Structures are given as C-alpha cells and as structure tokens.
mmCIF file of C-alpha atoms in Angstrom:
data_model
loop_
_atom_site.group_PDB
_atom_site.id
_atom_site.type_symbol
_atom_site.label_atom_id
_atom_site.label_comp_id
_atom_site.label_asym_id
_atom_site.label_seq_id
_atom_site.Cartn_x
_atom_site.Cartn_y
_atom_site.Cartn_z
ATOM 1 C CA MET A 1 -13.300 -134.337 -73.472
ATOM 2 C CA LYS A 2 -15.967 -131.670 -72.973
ATOM 3 C CA THR A 3 -18.564 -134.354 -72.208
ATOM 4 C CA LEU A 4 -16.296 -135.904 -69.552
ATOM 5 C CA PHE A 5 -15.740 -132.476 -67.986
ATOM 6 C CA VAL A 6 -19.476 -131.773 -67.794
ATOM 7 C CA PHE A 7 -20.125 -135.242 -66.377
ATOM 8 C CA THR A 8 -17.457 -134.696 -63.706
ATOM 9 C CA LEU A 9 -18.971 -131.354 -62.712
ATOM 10 C CA CYS A 10 -22.430 -132.930 -62.488
ATOM 11 C CA LEU A 11 -21.064 -135.765 -60.381
ATOM 12 C CA ILE A 12 -19.312 -133.351 -58.001
ATOM 13 C CA TYR A 13 -22.524 -131.332 -57.664
ATOM 14 C CA PHE A 14 -24.612 -134.473 -57.091
ATOM 15 C CA ILE A 15 -22.343 -135.894 -54.385
ATOM 16 C CA PHE A 16 -20.935 -132.870 -52.580
ATOM 17 C CA ILE A 17 -23.280 -129.929 -53.135
ATOM 18 C CA TRP A 18 -26.866 -131.013 -53.784
ATOM 19 C CA ARG A 19 -28.826 -131.475 -50.569
ATOM 20 C CA TRP A 20 -32.318 -132.513 -49.577
ATOM 21 C CA LYS A 21 -34.588 -131.517 -46.715
ATOM 22 C CA LYS A 22 -34.271 -133.735 -43.621
ATOM 23 C CA LYS A 23 -37.180 -134.484 -41.308
ATOM 24 C CA PRO A 24 -36.756 -133.293 -37.713
ATOM 25 C CA GLN A 25 -36.053 -135.988 -35.131
ATOM 26 C CA GLY A 26 -36.853 -134.303 -31.863
ATOM 27 C CA PHE A 27 -36.141 -137.374 -29.760
ATOM 28 C CA TYR A 28 -32.394 -136.812 -30.261
ATOM 29 C CA LYS A 29 -30.881 -134.354 -27.774
ATOM 30 C CA ASP A 30 -27.809 -132.163 -28.214
ATOM 31 C CA ASN A 31 -24.684 -133.411 -26.424
ATOM 32 C CA GLN A 32 -26.444 -136.566 -25.258
ATOM 33 C CA LEU A 33 -26.143 -139.888 -27.061
ATOM 34 C CA PHE A 34 -29.484 -141.540 -27.698
ATOM 35 C CA ILE A 35 -29.316 -145.213 -26.688
ATOM 36 C CA TRP A 36 -31.310 -147.614 -28.838
ATOM 37 C CA GLY A 37 -32.000 -151.030 -27.341
ATOM 38 C CA HIS A 38 -30.814 -153.225 -30.222
ATOM 39 C CA ARG A 39 -33.503 -155.911 -30.606
ATOM 40 C CA GLY A 40 -34.491 -154.966 -27.079
ATOM 41 C CA SER A 41 -32.089 -156.279 -24.453
ATOM 42 C CA PRO A 42 -30.736 -159.476 -26.048
ATOM 43 C CA LEU A 43 -28.122 -160.176 -23.379
ATOM 44 C CA ASN A 44 -30.931 -160.574 -20.860
ATOM 45 C CA LYS A 45 -33.934 -161.811 -22.846
ATOM 46 C CA THR A 46 -34.447 -163.491 -26.217
ATOM 47 C CA GLU A 47 -33.961 -160.838 -28.902
ATOM 48 C CA ASN A 48 -36.924 -159.234 -30.665
ATOM 49 C CA THR A 49 -39.459 -160.545 -28.149
ATOM 50 C CA LEU A 50 -41.825 -158.654 -25.875
ATOM 51 C CA PRO A 51 -39.850 -159.550 -22.699
ATOM 52 C CA SER A 52 -36.660 -158.303 -24.395
ATOM 53 C CA PHE A 53 -38.245 -154.952 -25.232
ATOM 54 C CA GLN A 54 -39.741 -154.631 -21.767
ATOM 55 C CA ARG A 55 -36.377 -155.373 -20.170
ATOM 56 C CA ALA A 56 -34.677 -152.718 -22.307
ATOM 57 C CA ILE A 57 -37.236 -150.145 -21.173
ATOM 58 C CA GLU A 58 -36.613 -151.127 -17.549
ATOM 59 C CA GLN A 59 -32.887 -150.605 -18.161
ATOM 60 C CA GLY A 60 -33.559 -147.052 -19.242
ATOM 61 C CA VAL A 61 -33.036 -147.064 -23.001
ATOM 62 C CA ASN A 62 -34.154 -144.011 -24.924
ATOM 63 C CA GLY A 63 -35.636 -146.040 -27.775
ATOM 64 C CA ILE A 64 -36.221 -149.546 -29.083
ATOM 65 C CA GLU A 65 -34.855 -151.056 -32.320
ATOM 66 C CA PHE A 66 -36.332 -154.198 -33.873
ATOM 67 C CA ASP A 67 -36.469 -156.112 -37.154
ATOM 68 C CA VAL A 68 -39.485 -157.029 -39.249
ATOM 69 C CA ARG A 69 -40.113 -159.392 -42.151
ATOM 70 C CA CYS A 70 -43.133 -160.951 -43.830
ATOM 71 C CA THR A 71 -44.605 -164.440 -43.478
ATOM 72 C CA LYS A 72 -45.953 -166.521 -46.330
ATOM 73 C CA ASP A 73 -49.396 -164.952 -45.826
ATOM 74 C CA ARG A 74 -47.953 -161.414 -45.766
ATOM 75 C CA ARG A 75 -48.210 -160.824 -42.015
ATOM 76 C CA VAL A 76 -45.423 -158.711 -40.536
ATOM 77 C CA VAL A 77 -43.546 -160.403 -37.692
ATOM 78 C CA VAL A 78 -40.731 -159.139 -35.488
ATOM 79 C CA PHE A 79 -37.762 -161.359 -36.305
ATOM 80 C CA HIS A 80 -34.204 -160.860 -37.537
ATOM 81 C CA ASP A 81 -33.088 -164.052 -39.303
ATOM 82 C CA GLN A 82 -34.272 -165.569 -42.564
ATOM 83 C CA ASP A 83 -34.980 -168.882 -40.845
ATOM 84 C CA LEU A 84 -35.588 -170.375 -37.411
ATOM 85 C CA SER A 85 -32.360 -172.349 -37.058
ATOM 86 C CA ARG A 86 -30.497 -170.021 -34.654
ATOM 87 C CA LEU A 87 -33.334 -169.170 -32.290
ATOM 88 C CA GLY A 88 -35.936 -171.865 -32.905
ATOM 89 C CA GLY A 89 -33.911 -174.943 -33.776
ATOM 90 C CA LYS A 90 -35.758 -175.407 -37.073
ATOM 91 C CA LYS A 91 -34.656 -174.928 -40.674
ATOM 92 C CA GLN A 92 -37.866 -173.383 -41.992
ATOM 93 C CA LYS A 93 -37.698 -169.902 -43.468
ATOM 94 C CA ILE A 94 -40.047 -167.233 -42.174
ATOM 95 C CA LYS A 95 -41.269 -166.412 -45.680
ATOM 96 C CA GLU A 96 -42.298 -170.040 -46.186
ATOM 97 C CA MET A 97 -44.449 -170.233 -43.032
ATOM 98 C CA THR A 98 -47.844 -168.734 -42.259
ATOM 99 C CA CYS A 99 -48.515 -166.597 -39.249
ATOM 100 C CA GLU A 100 -50.529 -169.404 -37.644
ATOM 101 C CA GLU A 101 -47.651 -171.832 -38.126
ATOM 102 C CA LEU A 102 -45.224 -169.404 -36.495
ATOM 103 C CA LYS A 103 -47.452 -169.133 -33.453
ATOM 104 C CA THR A 104 -46.606 -172.753 -32.651
ATOM 105 C CA VAL A 105 -42.853 -172.077 -32.670
ATOM 106 C CA PHE A 106 -41.064 -171.529 -29.364
ATOM 107 C CA LEU A 107 -37.752 -169.707 -29.297
ATOM 108 C CA LYS A 108 -35.138 -169.764 -26.566
ATOM 109 C CA ASN A 109 -36.643 -169.485 -23.074
ATOM 110 C CA LYS A 110 -40.020 -170.513 -24.537
ATOM 111 C CA GLU A 111 -40.628 -167.078 -26.023
ATOM 112 C CA THR A 112 -42.789 -166.608 -29.113
ATOM 113 C CA ILE A 113 -42.397 -164.433 -32.210
ATOM 114 C CA PRO A 114 -44.527 -161.292 -31.933
ATOM 115 C CA LEU A 115 -46.455 -159.629 -34.703
ATOM 116 C CA LEU A 116 -45.697 -155.983 -35.392
ATOM 117 C CA ASP A 117 -49.205 -155.213 -34.108
ATOM 118 C CA ASP A 118 -48.311 -156.803 -30.769
ATOM 119 C CA LEU A 119 -45.897 -153.974 -29.991
ATOM 120 C CA THR A 120 -48.489 -151.272 -29.329
ATOM 121 C CA ASP A 121 -47.876 -151.171 -25.562
ATOM 122 C CA ILE A 122 -44.094 -151.211 -26.046
ATOM 123 C CA VAL A 123 -44.274 -148.315 -28.491
ATOM 124 C CA ASN A 124 -46.263 -146.264 -25.987
ATOM 125 C CA GLN A 125 -43.642 -146.827 -23.266
ATOM 126 C CA THR A 126 -40.549 -145.655 -25.136
ATOM 127 C CA GLY A 127 -39.291 -142.390 -26.572
ATOM 128 C CA ALA A 128 -38.780 -143.668 -30.116
ATOM 129 C CA ILE A 129 -38.675 -146.840 -32.186
ATOM 130 C CA ASN A 130 -36.524 -147.947 -35.091
ATOM 131 C CA ILE A 131 -38.125 -150.488 -37.406
ATOM 132 C CA GLU A 132 -35.573 -152.249 -39.593
ATOM 133 C CA ILE A 133 -37.141 -153.899 -42.624
ATOM 134 C CA LYS A 134 -35.142 -157.033 -43.379
ATOM 135 C CA SER A 135 -34.220 -157.507 -47.024
ATOM 136 C CA ASP A 136 -32.407 -160.713 -47.899
ATOM 137 C CA SER A 137 -31.708 -159.656 -51.484
ATOM 138 C CA ILE A 138 -32.213 -156.673 -53.734
ATOM 139 C CA PHE A 139 -35.612 -158.137 -54.629
ATOM 140 C CA SER A 140 -36.964 -158.686 -51.104
ATOM 141 C CA GLY A 141 -38.340 -156.596 -48.268
ATOM 142 C CA TYR A 142 -40.897 -154.637 -50.249
ATOM 143 C CA ALA A 143 -43.918 -156.557 -48.937
ATOM 144 C CA ALA A 144 -43.343 -155.147 -45.452
ATOM 145 C CA VAL A 145 -43.366 -151.510 -46.573
ATOM 146 C CA ALA A 146 -47.139 -150.932 -46.750
ATOM 147 C CA PRO A 147 -47.930 -152.704 -43.438
ATOM 148 C CA VAL A 148 -45.173 -150.752 -41.666
ATOM 149 C CA ILE A 149 -46.554 -147.473 -43.003
ATOM 150 C CA LYS A 150 -50.043 -148.555 -41.883
ATOM 151 C CA PHE A 151 -48.739 -149.310 -38.378
ATOM 152 C CA ILE A 152 -47.041 -145.904 -38.142
ATOM 153 C CA LYS A 153 -50.162 -144.112 -39.345
ATOM 154 C CA LYS A 154 -52.498 -146.082 -37.053
ATOM 155 C CA HIS A 155 -50.499 -145.141 -33.953
ATOM 156 C CA ASN A 156 -49.453 -141.679 -35.175
ATOM 157 C CA LEU A 157 -45.753 -142.461 -34.884
ATOM 158 C CA TYR A 158 -44.493 -140.103 -37.546
ATOM 159 C CA LYS A 159 -42.398 -138.086 -35.073
ATOM 160 C CA LYS A 160 -41.009 -141.011 -33.061
ATOM 161 C CA CYS A 161 -40.404 -143.780 -35.592
ATOM 162 C CA VAL A 162 -37.430 -144.348 -37.903
ATOM 163 C CA VAL A 163 -37.699 -146.964 -40.660
ATOM 164 C CA SER A 164 -34.350 -148.345 -41.814
ATOM 165 C CA CYS A 165 -33.067 -150.937 -44.268
ATOM 166 C CA PHE A 166 -29.822 -152.101 -45.868
ATOM 167 C CA ASN A 167 -31.576 -152.192 -49.239
ATOM 168 C CA PRO A 168 -31.811 -148.607 -50.534
ATOM 169 C CA LEU A 169 -34.453 -149.634 -53.064
ATOM 170 C CA VAL A 170 -36.763 -150.571 -50.192
ATOM 171 C CA LEU A 171 -36.225 -147.099 -48.735
ATOM 172 C CA ILE A 172 -36.992 -145.528 -52.095
ATOM 173 C CA ALA A 173 -40.172 -147.631 -52.336
ATOM 174 C CA LEU A 174 -41.117 -146.421 -48.865
ATOM 175 C CA LYS A 175 -40.609 -142.776 -49.806
ATOM 176 C CA MET A 176 -42.672 -143.266 -52.954
ATOM 177 C CA GLN A 177 -45.608 -144.361 -50.802
ATOM 178 C CA THR A 178 -45.291 -141.663 -48.136
ATOM 179 C CA SER A 179 -43.239 -138.552 -47.526
ATOM 180 C CA GLN A 180 -44.020 -138.430 -43.800
ATOM 181 C CA VAL A 181 -41.939 -141.300 -42.428
ATOM 182 C CA ILE A 182 -38.435 -140.722 -41.042
ATOM 183 C CA VAL A 183 -35.964 -142.815 -43.042
ATOM 184 C CA GLY A 184 -32.702 -144.314 -41.769
ATOM 185 C CA TYR A 185 -30.050 -145.539 -44.210
ATOM 186 C CA LEU A 186 -28.183 -148.651 -43.044
ATOM 187 C CA TYR A 187 -24.624 -148.518 -44.343
ATOM 188 C CA ASN A 188 -23.492 -151.689 -46.149
ATOM 189 C CA LYS A 189 -19.734 -152.194 -45.823
ATOM 190 C CA ASN A 190 -19.730 -155.559 -47.626
ATOM 191 C CA VAL A 191 -19.667 -154.176 -51.158
ATOM 192 C CA PRO A 192 -16.778 -153.035 -53.405
ATOM 193 C CA LEU A 193 -15.829 -149.374 -52.947
ATOM 194 C CA HIS A 194 -18.347 -149.259 -50.125
ATOM 195 C CA ALA A 195 -17.816 -145.593 -49.263
ATOM 196 C CA TRP A 196 -18.709 -144.363 -52.743
ATOM 197 C CA HIS A 197 -21.395 -147.024 -53.133
ATOM 198 C CA ASN A 198 -23.204 -145.906 -49.981
ATOM 199 C CA VAL A 199 -22.877 -142.170 -50.559
ATOM 200 C CA PHE A 200 -24.288 -142.626 -54.057
ATOM 201 C CA TRP A 201 -27.298 -144.578 -52.741
ATOM 202 C CA MET A 202 -27.845 -142.126 -49.898
ATOM 203 C CA LYS A 203 -28.136 -139.404 -52.480
ATOM 204 C CA LEU A 204 -30.787 -141.404 -54.316
ATOM 205 C CA ALA A 205 -32.686 -142.601 -51.235
ATOM 206 C CA ARG A 206 -32.495 -139.204 -49.471
ATOM 207 C CA PRO A 207 -32.624 -140.519 -45.880
ATOM 208 C CA ASP A 208 -32.925 -138.471 -42.718
ATOM 209 C CA SER A 209 -30.272 -140.414 -40.806
ATOM 210 C CA LEU A 210 -27.291 -142.705 -41.285
ATOM 211 C CA HIS A 211 -26.749 -145.881 -39.256
ATOM 212 C CA ILE A 212 -23.203 -147.202 -39.605
ATOM 213 C CA HIS A 213 -21.034 -149.935 -38.063
ATOM 214 C CA TYR A 214 -18.762 -148.808 -35.237
ATOM 215 C CA SER A 215 -15.651 -149.837 -37.224
ATOM 216 C CA LEU A 216 -16.391 -146.999 -39.655
ATOM 217 C CA ILE A 217 -17.179 -144.180 -37.248
ATOM 218 C CA GLU A 218 -14.154 -142.154 -38.390
ATOM 219 C CA SER A 219 -14.687 -142.732 -42.119
ATOM 220 C CA TRP A 220 -15.294 -139.884 -44.539
ATOM 221 C CA PRO A 221 -18.915 -140.910 -45.310
ATOM 222 C CA VAL A 222 -19.725 -140.148 -41.652
ATOM 223 C CA LYS A 223 -18.187 -136.690 -41.887
ATOM 224 C CA TRP A 224 -19.988 -136.173 -45.198
ATOM 225 C CA ALA A 225 -23.318 -137.255 -43.662
ATOM 226 C CA GLN A 226 -22.892 -134.941 -40.682
ATOM 227 C CA LYS A 227 -22.178 -132.009 -42.997
ATOM 228 C CA GLN A 228 -25.367 -132.961 -44.833
ATOM 229 C CA ASN A 229 -27.186 -132.653 -41.473
ATOM 230 C CA LEU A 230 -28.126 -136.320 -41.320
ATOM 231 C CA LYS A 231 -28.537 -137.721 -37.816
ATOM 232 C CA THR A 232 -25.811 -140.346 -37.281
ATOM 233 C CA SER A 233 -25.995 -143.460 -35.106
ATOM 234 C CA SER A 234 -23.546 -146.363 -34.750
ATOM 235 C CA TYR A 235 -24.233 -150.079 -34.363
ATOM 236 C CA THR A 236 -23.625 -152.259 -32.420
ATOM 237 C CA VAL A 237 -21.839 -150.480 -29.561
ATOM 238 C CA ASN A 238 -21.361 -152.795 -26.583
ATOM 239 C CA ASP A 239 -18.452 -151.363 -24.588
ATOM 240 C CA GLN A 240 -17.500 -148.068 -22.974
ATOM 241 C CA GLY A 241 -14.411 -147.531 -25.141
ATOM 242 C CA VAL A 242 -16.325 -147.427 -28.409
ATOM 243 C CA TYR A 243 -19.137 -145.500 -26.712
ATOM 244 C CA LYS A 244 -16.701 -142.726 -25.743
ATOM 245 C CA ASP A 245 -15.272 -142.621 -29.279
ATOM 246 C CA VAL A 246 -18.746 -142.319 -30.775
ATOM 247 C CA LYS A 247 -19.581 -139.523 -28.353
ATOM 248 C CA ARG A 248 -16.323 -137.724 -29.138
ATOM 249 C CA LEU A 249 -17.163 -137.818 -32.836
ATOM 250 C CA LYS A 250 -20.490 -136.099 -32.144
ATOM 251 C CA PHE A 251 -22.784 -138.931 -33.161
ATOM 252 C CA ASP A 252 -26.442 -138.634 -32.217
ATOM 253 C CA GLY A 253 -27.068 -142.199 -31.092
ATOM 254 C CA VAL A 254 -25.862 -145.769 -30.606
ATOM 255 C CA PHE A 255 -27.498 -149.156 -30.965
ATOM 256 C CA SER A 256 -26.494 -151.489 -28.146
ATOM 257 C CA ASP A 257 -27.041 -155.016 -26.831
ATOM 258 C CA ASN A 258 -25.195 -154.176 -23.609
ATOM 259 C CA ILE A 259 -27.330 -151.370 -22.274
ATOM 260 C CA GLU A 260 -26.194 -151.482 -18.660
ATOM 261 C CA CYS A 261 -22.559 -151.080 -19.716
ATOM 262 C CA LEU A 262 -23.347 -147.754 -21.355
ATOM 263 C CA LYS A 263 -25.490 -146.245 -18.627
#
C-alpha cells in the first residue's frame, strides 16, 4: 500500500508539477495567430514542391511547413507519403528508391520532388519553417535526424526552425544529438487513452511546442500544455469557423492548406 502511494505521488509530480525549460520562439507574436503554410499551398500547387512553397509565401503565410524522409541512399527529400502512388502514380516506396531514381519521377503538374538542400532560397524568404520528420513506424525516421540537424546548422536556423514528428522516440534521438533545435510534438490521437499517452511522451520528449488536430483544441492536454508554457498550434485549419475557435482558445499558430480563407 505504501509503495502504491509513493508511486502515485511520483506520477502526479511527473505529470502535473515537473517542468522543463522551453526554447524561445520569437517568430510567434502575442494576440496574433501564426499561419503555417501546410506543405506550402497545396490547394494551388502540388504539395511539398518549390512552386507550392513559393505560392504560400506570395499568399502571405508567416511560415512554411513541410515533410521530409530518407531515400534508399540516405538523401533527405521533401515528401509526405511512404510511396508515390497518390502523387506520382507509382507504387514504389521512397525508402526503396535512390535520389537519382526519384529525380526521374514527375508528380502532378509535372513537378519534381525537391531535396531538403533545395529549399535554401525558400527558407530565406519566410519567417520560420517547420520540418516534420516522417516516421512510418516506431523504428523509422531516425536516419533523417542527423541531416536535418546539419541543414539547420549550415543555415543557422536555430531560432526560426521547428522540427516535429509523431514518433516521440525520434524527437528524443534529436535532442540527444543537439540541445539547440526547437522541438515540436505532434499529438497522435490514434492510440488508446491518447490524452494520457501523449502527455506521458511529452514529458519524456520535453518539446518546446505542441501541434494538435483541430478536433482536440478544447481537450485537457491542450490546457495542460499551455500551462506548461508550450507554444500550441493546430492542424489542419482550413475554414474561418475553426480559425476563430483556435484564436479564442489562445493558440499560437495554425497549419493550413487554405491560406487565403484565413487571411
């Protein structure tokens, strides 16, 4: 009985009391929602391509969000899906193709898949970037960590780049390699007892921000995160009604495909 009591006290302290230092994110402004162009401007241009990012900047986004994953030869490309079927009409998986092979693939509107290194000009044109490392299982995503850190260091993006992932172990691996990068925790609602699951992993991963689906904007993990002084952003907000709700709940940002609707 005494052991259970001590365990309960430790658990309460771990979840509700113990805090960690958060990195400043000066690109967020008080009383003004930061609009992230989700994969650029996918309603206008093919997602995660250079024209999509350029279009989002022209539409006046505050920052750009994009996804990265590794090829067979460990090159980091900007692409969301595991395979090419949705955007490229092919069944091959990105991890089974080399960078040179991917260069021959044309997506919708004849666009090509950019390398992370191809985004230098885009990064210089926007206020902040969010790099989401794709992780298709608990065992994947780690290969992209070192190249992403290298990219951030090369372009001195420590104050304007957030690295996020649904896999908290990838975030922990990132923090083990560097303490300088801003970390965003992507909330996974597709697990049992998801509220407790995600709060537990946030405690272990110690992120600087929480990114959560708009259907959960009034959930207690959001209120908990805000009390912990995490920056909070909601995805994917594509209409004015949800936008107003997010603003009312004092979120810091939104990820959107429908940028013009929110401006």
